[in-house]
GROMACS .gro file of N, CA, C and O in nm:
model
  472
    1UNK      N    1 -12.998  -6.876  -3.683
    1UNK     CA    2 -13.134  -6.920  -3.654
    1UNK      C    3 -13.137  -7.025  -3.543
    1UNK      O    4 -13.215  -7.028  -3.448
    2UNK      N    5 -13.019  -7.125  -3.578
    2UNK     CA    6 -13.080  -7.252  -3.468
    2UNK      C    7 -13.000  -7.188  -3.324
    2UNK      O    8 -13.034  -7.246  -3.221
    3UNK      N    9 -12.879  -7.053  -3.305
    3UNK     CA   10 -12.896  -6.985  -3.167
    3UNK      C   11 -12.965  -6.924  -3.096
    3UNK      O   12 -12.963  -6.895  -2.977
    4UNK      N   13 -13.051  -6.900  -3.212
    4UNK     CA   14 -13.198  -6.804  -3.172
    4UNK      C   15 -13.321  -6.911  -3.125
    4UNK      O   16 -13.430  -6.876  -3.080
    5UNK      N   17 -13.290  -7.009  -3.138
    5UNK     CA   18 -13.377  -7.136  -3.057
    5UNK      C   19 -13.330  -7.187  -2.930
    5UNK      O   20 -13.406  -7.223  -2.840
    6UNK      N   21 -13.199  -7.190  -2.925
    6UNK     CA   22 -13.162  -7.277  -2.842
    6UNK      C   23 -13.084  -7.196  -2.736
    6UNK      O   24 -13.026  -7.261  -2.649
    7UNK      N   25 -13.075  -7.073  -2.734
    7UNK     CA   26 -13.017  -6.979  -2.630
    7UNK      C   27 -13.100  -6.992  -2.507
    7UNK      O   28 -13.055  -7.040  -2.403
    8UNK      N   29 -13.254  -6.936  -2.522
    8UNK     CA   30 -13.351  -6.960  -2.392
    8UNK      C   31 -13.382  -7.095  -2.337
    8UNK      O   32 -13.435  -7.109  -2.227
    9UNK      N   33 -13.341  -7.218  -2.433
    9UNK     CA   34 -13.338  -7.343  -2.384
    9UNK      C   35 -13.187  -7.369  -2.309
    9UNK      O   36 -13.193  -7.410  -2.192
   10UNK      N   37 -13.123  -7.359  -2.337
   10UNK     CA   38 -12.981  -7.340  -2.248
   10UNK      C   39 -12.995  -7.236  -2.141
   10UNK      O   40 -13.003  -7.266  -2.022
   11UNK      N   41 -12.997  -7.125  -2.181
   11UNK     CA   42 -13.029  -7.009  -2.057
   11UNK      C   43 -13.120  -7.043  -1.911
   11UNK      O   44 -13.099  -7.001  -1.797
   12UNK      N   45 -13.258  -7.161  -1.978
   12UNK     CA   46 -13.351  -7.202  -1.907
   12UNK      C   47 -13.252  -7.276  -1.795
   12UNK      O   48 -13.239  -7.256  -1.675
   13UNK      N   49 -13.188  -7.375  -1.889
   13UNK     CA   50 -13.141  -7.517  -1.748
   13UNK      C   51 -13.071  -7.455  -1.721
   13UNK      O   52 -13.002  -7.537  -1.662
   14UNK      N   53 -12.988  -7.310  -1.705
   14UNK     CA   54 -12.867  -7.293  -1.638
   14UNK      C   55 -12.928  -7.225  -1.543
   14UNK      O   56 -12.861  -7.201  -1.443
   15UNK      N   57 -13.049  -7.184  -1.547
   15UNK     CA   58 -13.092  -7.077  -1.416
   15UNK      C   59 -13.183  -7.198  -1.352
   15UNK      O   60 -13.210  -7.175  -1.234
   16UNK      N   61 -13.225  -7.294  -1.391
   16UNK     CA   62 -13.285  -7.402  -1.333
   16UNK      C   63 -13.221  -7.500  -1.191
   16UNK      O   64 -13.272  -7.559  -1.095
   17UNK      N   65 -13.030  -7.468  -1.264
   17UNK     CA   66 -12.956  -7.568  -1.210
   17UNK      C   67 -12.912  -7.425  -1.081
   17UNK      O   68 -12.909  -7.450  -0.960
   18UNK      N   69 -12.889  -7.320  -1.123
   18UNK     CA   70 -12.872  -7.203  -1.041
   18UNK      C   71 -12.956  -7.258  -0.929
   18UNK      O   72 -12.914  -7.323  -0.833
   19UNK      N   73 -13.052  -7.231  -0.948
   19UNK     CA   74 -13.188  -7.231  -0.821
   19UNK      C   75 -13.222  -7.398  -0.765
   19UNK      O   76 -13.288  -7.426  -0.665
   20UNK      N   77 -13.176  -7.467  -0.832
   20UNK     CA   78 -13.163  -7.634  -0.730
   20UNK      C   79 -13.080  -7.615  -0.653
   20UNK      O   80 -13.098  -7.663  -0.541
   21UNK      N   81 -12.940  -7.530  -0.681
   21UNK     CA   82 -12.861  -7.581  -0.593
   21UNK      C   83 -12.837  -7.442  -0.505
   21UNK      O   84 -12.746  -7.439  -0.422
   22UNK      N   85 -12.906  -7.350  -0.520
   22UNK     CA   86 -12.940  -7.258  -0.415
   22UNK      C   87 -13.061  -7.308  -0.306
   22UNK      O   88 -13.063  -7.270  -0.188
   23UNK      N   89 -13.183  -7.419  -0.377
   23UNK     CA   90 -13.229  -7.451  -0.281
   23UNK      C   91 -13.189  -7.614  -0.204
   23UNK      O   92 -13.237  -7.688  -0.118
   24UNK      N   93 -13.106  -7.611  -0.272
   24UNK     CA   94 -13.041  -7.729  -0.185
   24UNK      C   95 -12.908  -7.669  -0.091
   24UNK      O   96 -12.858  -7.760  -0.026
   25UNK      N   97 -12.861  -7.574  -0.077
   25UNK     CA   98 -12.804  -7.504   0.047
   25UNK      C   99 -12.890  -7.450   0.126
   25UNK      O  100 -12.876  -7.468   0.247
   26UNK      N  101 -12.950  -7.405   0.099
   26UNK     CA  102 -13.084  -7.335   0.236
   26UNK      C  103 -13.141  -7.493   0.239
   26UNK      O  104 -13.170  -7.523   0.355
   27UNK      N  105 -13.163  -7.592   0.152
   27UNK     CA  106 -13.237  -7.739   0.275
   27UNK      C  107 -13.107  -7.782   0.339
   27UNK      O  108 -13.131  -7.868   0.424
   28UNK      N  109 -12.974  -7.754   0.331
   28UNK     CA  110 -12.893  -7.804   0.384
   28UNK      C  111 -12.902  -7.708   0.548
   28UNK      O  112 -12.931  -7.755   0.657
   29UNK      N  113 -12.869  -7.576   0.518
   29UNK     CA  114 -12.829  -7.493   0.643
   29UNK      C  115 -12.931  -7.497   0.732
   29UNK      O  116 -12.913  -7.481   0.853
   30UNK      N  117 -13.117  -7.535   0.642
   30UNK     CA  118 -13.211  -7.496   0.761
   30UNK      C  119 -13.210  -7.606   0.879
   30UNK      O  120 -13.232  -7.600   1.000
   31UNK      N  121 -13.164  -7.742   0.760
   31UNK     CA  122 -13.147  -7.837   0.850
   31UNK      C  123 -13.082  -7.840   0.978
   31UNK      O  124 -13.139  -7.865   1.085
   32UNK      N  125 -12.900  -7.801   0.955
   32UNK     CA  126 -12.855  -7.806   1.031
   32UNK      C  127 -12.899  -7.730   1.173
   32UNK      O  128 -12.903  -7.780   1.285
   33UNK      N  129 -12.940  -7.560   1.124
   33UNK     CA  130 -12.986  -7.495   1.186
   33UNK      C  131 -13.122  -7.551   1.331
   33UNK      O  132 -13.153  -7.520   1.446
   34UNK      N  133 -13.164  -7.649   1.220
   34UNK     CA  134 -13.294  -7.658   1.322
   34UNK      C  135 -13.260  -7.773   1.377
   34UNK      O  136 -13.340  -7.818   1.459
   35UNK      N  137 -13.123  -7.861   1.347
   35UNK     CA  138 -13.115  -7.954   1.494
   35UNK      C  139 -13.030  -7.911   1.551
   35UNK      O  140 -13.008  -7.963   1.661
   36UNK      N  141 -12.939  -7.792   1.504
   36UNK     CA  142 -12.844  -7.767   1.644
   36UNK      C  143 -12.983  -7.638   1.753
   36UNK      O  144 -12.930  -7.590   1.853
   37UNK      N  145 -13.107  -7.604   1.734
   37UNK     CA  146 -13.172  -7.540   1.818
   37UNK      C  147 -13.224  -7.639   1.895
   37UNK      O  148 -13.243  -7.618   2.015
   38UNK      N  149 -13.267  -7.808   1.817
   38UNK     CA  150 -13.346  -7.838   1.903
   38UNK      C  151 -13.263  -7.906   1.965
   38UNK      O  152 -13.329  -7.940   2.064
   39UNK      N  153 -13.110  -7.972   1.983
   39UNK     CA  154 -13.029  -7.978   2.053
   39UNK      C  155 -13.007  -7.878   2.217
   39UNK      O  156 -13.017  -7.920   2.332
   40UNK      N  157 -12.984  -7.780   2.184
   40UNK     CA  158 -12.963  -7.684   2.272
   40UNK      C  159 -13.120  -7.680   2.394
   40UNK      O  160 -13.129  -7.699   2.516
   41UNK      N  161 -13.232  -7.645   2.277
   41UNK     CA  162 -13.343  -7.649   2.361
   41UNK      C  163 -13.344  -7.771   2.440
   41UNK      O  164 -13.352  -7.743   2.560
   42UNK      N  165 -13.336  -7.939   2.410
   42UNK     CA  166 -13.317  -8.044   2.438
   42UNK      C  167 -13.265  -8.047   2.571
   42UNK      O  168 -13.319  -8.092   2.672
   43UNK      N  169 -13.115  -7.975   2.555
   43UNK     CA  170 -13.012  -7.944   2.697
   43UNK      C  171 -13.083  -7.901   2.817
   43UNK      O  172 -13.075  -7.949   2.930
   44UNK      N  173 -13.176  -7.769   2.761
   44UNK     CA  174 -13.230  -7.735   2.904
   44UNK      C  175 -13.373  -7.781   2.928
   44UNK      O  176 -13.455  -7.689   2.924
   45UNK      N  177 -13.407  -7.869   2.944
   45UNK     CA  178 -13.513  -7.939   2.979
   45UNK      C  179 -13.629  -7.825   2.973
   45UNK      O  180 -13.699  -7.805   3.072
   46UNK      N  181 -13.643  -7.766   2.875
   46UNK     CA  182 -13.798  -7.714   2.871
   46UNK      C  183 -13.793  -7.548   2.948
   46UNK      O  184 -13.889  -7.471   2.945
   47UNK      N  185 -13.708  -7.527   2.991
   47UNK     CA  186 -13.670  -7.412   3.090
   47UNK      C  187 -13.737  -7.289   2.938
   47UNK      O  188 -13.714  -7.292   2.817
   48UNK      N  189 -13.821  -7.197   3.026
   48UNK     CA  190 -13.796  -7.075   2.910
   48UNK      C  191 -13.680  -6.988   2.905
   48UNK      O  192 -13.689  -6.897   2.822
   49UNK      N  193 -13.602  -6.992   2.955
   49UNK     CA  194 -13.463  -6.960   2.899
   49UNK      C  195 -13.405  -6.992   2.816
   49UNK      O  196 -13.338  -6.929   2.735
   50UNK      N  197 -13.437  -7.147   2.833
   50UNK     CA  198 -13.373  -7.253   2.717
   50UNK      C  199 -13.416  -7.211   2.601
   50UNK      O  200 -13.336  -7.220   2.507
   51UNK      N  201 -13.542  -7.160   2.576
   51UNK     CA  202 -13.625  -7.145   2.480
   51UNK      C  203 -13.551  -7.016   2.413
   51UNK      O  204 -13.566  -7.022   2.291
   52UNK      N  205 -13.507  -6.948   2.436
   52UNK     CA  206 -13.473  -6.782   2.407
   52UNK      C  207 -13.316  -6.838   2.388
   52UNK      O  208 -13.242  -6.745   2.353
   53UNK      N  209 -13.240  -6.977   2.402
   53UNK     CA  210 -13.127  -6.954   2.392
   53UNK      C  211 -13.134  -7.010   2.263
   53UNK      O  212 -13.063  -6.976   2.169
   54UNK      N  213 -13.236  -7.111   2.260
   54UNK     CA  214 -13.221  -7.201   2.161
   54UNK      C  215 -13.256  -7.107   2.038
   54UNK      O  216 -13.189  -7.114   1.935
   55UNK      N  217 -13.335  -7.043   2.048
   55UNK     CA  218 -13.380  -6.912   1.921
   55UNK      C  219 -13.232  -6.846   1.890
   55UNK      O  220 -13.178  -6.843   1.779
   56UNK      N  221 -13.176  -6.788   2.023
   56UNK     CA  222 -13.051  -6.719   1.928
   56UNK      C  223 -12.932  -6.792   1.890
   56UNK      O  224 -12.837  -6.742   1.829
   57UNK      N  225 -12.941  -6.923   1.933
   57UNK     CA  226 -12.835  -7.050   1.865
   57UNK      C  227 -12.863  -7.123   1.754
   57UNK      O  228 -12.792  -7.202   1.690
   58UNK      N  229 -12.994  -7.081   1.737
   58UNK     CA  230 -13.067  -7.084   1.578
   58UNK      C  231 -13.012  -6.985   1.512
   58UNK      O  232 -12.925  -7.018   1.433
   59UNK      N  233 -13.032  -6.898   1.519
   59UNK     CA  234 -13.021  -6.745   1.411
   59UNK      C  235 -12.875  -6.735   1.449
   59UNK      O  236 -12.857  -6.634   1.382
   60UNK      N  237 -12.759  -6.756   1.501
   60UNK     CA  238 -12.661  -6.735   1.489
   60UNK      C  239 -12.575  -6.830   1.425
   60UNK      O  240 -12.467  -6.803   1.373
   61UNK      N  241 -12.633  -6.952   1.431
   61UNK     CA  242 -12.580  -7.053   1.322
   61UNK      C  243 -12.628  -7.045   1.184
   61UNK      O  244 -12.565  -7.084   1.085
   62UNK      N  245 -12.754  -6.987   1.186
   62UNK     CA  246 -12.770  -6.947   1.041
   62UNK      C  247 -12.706  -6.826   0.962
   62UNK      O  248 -12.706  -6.804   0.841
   63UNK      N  249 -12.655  -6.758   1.060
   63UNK     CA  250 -12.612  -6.639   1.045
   63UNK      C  251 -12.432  -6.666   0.971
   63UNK      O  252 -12.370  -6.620   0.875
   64UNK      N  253 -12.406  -6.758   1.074
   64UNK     CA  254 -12.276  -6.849   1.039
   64UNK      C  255 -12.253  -6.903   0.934
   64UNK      O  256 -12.148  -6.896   0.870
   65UNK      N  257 -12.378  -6.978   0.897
   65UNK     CA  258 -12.363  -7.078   0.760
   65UNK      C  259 -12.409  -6.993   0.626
   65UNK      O  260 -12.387  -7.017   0.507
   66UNK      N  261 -12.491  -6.872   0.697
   66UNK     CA  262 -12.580  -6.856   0.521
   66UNK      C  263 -12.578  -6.704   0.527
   66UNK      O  264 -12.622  -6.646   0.427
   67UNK      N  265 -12.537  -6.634   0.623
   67UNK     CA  266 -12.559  -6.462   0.646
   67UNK      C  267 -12.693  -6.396   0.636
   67UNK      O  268 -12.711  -6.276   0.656
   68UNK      N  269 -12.795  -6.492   0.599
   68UNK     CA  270 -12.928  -6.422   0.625
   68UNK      C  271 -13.016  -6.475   0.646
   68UNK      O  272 -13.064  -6.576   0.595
   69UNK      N  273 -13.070  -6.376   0.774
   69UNK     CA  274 -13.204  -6.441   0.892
   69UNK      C  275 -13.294  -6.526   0.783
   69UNK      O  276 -13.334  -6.518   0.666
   70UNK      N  277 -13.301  -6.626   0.915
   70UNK     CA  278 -13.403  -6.687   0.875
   70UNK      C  279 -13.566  -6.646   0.882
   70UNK      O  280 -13.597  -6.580   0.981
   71UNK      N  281 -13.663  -6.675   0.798
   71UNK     CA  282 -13.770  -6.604   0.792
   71UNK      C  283 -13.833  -6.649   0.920
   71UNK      O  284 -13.838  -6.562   1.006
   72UNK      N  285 -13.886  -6.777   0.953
   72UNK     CA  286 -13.921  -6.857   1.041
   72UNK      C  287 -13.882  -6.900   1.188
   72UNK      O  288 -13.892  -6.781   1.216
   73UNK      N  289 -13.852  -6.951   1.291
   73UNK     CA  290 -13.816  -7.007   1.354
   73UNK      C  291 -13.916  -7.061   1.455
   73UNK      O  292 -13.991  -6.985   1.516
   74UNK      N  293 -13.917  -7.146   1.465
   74UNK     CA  294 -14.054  -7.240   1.615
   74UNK      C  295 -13.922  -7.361   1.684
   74UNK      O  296 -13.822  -7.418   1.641
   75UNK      N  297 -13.992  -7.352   1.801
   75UNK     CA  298 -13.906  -7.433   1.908
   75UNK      C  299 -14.096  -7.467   1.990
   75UNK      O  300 -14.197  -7.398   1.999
   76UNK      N  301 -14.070  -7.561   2.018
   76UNK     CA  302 -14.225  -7.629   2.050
   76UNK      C  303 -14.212  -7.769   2.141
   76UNK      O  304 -14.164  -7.875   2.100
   77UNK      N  305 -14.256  -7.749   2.248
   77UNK     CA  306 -14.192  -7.873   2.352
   77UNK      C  307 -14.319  -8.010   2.367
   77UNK      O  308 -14.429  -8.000   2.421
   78UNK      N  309 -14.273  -8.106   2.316
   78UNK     CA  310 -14.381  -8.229   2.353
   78UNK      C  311 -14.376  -8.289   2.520
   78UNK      O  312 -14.336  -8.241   2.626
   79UNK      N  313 -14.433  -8.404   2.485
   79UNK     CA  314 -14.419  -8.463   2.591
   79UNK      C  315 -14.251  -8.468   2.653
   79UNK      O  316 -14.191  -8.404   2.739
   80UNK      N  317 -14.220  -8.563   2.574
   80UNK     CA  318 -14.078  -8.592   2.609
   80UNK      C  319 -14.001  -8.548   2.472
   80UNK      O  320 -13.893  -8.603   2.457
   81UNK      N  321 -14.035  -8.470   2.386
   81UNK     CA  322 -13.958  -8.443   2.245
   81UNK      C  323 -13.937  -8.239   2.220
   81UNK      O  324 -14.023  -8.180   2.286
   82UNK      N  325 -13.868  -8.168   2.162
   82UNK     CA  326 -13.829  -8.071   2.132
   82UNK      C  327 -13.863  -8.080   1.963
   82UNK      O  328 -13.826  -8.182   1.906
   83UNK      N  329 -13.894  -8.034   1.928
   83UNK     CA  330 -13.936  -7.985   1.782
   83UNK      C  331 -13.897  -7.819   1.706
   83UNK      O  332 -13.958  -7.713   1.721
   84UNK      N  333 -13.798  -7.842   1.641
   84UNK     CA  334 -13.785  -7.641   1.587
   84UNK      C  335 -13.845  -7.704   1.429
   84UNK      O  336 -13.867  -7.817   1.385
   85UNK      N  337 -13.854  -7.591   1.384
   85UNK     CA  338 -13.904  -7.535   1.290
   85UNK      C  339 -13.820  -7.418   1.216
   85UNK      O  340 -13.827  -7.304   1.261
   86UNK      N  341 -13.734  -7.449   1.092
   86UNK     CA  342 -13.695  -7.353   1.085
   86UNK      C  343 -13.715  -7.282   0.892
   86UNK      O  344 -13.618  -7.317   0.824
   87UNK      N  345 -13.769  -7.238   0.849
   87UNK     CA  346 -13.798  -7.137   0.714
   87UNK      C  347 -13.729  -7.073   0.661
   87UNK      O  348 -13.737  -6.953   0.685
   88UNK      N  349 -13.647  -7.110   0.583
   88UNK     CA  350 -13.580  -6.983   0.473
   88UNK      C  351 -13.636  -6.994   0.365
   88UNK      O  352 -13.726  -7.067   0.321
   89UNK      N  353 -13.555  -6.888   0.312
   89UNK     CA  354 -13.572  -6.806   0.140
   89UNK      C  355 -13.491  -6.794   0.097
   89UNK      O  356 -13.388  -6.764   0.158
   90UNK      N  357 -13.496  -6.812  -0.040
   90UNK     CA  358 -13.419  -6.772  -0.110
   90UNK      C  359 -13.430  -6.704  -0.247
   90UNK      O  360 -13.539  -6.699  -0.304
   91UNK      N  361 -13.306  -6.646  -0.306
   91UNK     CA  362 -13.345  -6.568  -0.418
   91UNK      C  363 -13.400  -6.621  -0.529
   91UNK      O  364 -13.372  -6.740  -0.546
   92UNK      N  365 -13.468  -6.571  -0.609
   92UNK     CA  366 -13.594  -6.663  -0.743
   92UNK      C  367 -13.486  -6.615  -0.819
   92UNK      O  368 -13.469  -6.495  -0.838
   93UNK      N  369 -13.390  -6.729  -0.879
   93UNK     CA  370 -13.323  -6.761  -1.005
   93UNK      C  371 -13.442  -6.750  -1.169
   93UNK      O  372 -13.426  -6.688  -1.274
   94UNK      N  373 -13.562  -6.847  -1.116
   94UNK     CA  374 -13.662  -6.849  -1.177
   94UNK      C  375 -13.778  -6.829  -1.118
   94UNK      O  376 -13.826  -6.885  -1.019
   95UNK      N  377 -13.823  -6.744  -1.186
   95UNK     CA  378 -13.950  -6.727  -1.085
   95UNK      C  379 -14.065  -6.814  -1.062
   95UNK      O  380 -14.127  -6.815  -0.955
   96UNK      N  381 -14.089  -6.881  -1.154
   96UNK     CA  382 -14.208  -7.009  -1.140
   96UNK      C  383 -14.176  -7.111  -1.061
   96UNK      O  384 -14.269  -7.187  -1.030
   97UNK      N  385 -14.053  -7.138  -1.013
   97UNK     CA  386 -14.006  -7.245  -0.876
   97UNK      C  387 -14.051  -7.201  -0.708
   97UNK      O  388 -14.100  -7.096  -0.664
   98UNK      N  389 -14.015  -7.314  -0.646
   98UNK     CA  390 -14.042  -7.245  -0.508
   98UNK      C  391 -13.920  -7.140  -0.481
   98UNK      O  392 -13.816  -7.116  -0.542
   99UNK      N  393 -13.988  -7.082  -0.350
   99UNK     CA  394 -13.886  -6.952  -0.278
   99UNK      C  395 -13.835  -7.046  -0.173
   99UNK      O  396 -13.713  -7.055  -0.180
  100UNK      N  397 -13.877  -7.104  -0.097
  100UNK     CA  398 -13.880  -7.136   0.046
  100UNK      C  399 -13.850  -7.251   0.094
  100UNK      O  400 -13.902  -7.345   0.033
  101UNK      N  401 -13.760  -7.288   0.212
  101UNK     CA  402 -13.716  -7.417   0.231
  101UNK      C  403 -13.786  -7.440   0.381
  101UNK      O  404 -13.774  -7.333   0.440
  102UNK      N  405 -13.853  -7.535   0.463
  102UNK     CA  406 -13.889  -7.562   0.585
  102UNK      C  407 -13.839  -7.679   0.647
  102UNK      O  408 -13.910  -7.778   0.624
  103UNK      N  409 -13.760  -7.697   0.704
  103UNK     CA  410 -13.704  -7.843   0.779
  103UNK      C  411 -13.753  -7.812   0.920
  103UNK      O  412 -13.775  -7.701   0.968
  104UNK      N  413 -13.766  -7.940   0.981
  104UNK     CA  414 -13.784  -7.968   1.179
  104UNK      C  415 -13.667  -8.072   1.171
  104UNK      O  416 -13.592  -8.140   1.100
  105UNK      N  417 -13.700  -8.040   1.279
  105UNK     CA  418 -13.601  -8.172   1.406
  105UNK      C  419 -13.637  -8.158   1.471
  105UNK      O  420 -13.664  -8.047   1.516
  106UNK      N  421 -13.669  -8.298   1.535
  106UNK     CA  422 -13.731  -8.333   1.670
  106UNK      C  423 -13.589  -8.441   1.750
  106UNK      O  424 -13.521  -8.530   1.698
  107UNK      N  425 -13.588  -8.383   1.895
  107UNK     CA  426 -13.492  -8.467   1.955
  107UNK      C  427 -13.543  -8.447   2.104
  107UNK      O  428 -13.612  -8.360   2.157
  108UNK      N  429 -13.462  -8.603   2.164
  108UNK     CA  430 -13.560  -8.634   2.297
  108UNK      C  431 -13.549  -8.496   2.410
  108UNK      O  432 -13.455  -8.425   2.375
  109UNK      N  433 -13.589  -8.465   2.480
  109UNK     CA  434 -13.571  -8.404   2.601
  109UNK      C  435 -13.512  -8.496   2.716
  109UNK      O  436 -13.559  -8.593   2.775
  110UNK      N  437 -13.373  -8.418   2.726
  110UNK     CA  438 -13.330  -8.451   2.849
  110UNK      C  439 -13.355  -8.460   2.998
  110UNK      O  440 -13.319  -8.356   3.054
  111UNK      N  441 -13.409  -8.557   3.087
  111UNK     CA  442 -13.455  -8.501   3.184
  111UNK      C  443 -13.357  -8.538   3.334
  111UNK      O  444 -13.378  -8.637   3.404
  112UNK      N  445 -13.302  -8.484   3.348
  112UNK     CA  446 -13.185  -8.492   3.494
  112UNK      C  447 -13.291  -8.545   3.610
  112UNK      O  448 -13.393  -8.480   3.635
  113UNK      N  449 -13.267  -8.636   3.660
  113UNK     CA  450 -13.287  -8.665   3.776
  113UNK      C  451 -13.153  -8.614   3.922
  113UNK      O  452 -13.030  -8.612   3.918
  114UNK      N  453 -13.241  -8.583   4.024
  114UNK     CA  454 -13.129  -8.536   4.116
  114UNK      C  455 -13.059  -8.647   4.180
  114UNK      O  456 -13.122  -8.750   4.156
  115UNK      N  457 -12.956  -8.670   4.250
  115UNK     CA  458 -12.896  -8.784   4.344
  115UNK      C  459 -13.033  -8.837   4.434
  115UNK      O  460 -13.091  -8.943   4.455
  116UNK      N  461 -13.040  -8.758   4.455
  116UNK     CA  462 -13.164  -8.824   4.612
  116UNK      C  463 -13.277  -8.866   4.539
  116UNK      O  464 -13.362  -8.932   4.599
  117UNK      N  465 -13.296  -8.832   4.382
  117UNK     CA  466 -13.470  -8.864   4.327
  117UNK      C  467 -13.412  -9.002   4.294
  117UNK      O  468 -13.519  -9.062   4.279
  118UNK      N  469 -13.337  -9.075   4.276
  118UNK     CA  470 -13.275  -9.185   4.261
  118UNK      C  471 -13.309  -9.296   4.281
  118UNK      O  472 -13.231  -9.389   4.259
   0.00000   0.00000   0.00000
C-alpha cells in the first residue's frame, strides 16, 4: 500500500530532476552559442557577410555542443553593440514544465580605424 503512494511521488522528482538538468544544458549551450555568434559578428564590424558567418558559427557550435539545431537564431546590430538571440528546445521529461531555453549576448562592435583616419 504505502508503494502504491509513494512510487508517483518518487517517479515525479526523478523526471522533475531529469528535465532541470536537461534545461540547464540547453541554458548552458544557448549561452555559449549566442556569445561565440555575437563575438564573430562583433569581428566583422556589421559587414553582411559577417552576419551569415556569424549564423553558421552559431549553428555549428550548437551543433558541436548539443547535436540539435537550434530553433531560433537573431544577430541584430546597435549602435555600437551586436546582440544574438539564440532558442532551444528541449525534450518534455514532464509535460507541465517549460520546453524552451532563450539567452542573448550583447558585445561591443569593433570598429578599425585605418592608419591615415588616425
Amino acid at each position: 500500500m504505502q508503494t502504491a503512494l509513494l512510487l508517483p511521488v518518487i517517479m515525479t522528482v526523478f523526471l522533475v530532476g531529469i528535465h532541470a538538468a536537461s534545461m540547464a544544458h540547453a541554458g548552458h549551450v544557448a549561452s555559449v552559442v549566442a556569445h561565440r555568434g555575437a563575438r564573430v559578428a562583433a569581428e566583422t564590424a556589421g559587414r553582411p557577410a559577417g552576419i551569415l558567418a556569424a549564423l553558421n558559427e552559431m549553428e555549428r557550435v550548437s551543433h558541436d555542443l548539443r547535436g540539435r539545431p537550434p530553433t531560433s537564431l537573431g544577430v541584430r546590430f546597435d549602435q555600437s553593440t551586436v546582440v544574438t538571440e539564440v532558442r532551444l528546445e528541449v525534450s518534455a521529461a514532464v509535460p507541465f514544465l517549460g520546453r524552451s531555453v532563450l539567452r542573448t549576448a550583447r558585445v561591443s562592435r569593433e570598429d578599425f580605424l585605418w592608419l591615415q583616419d588616425r
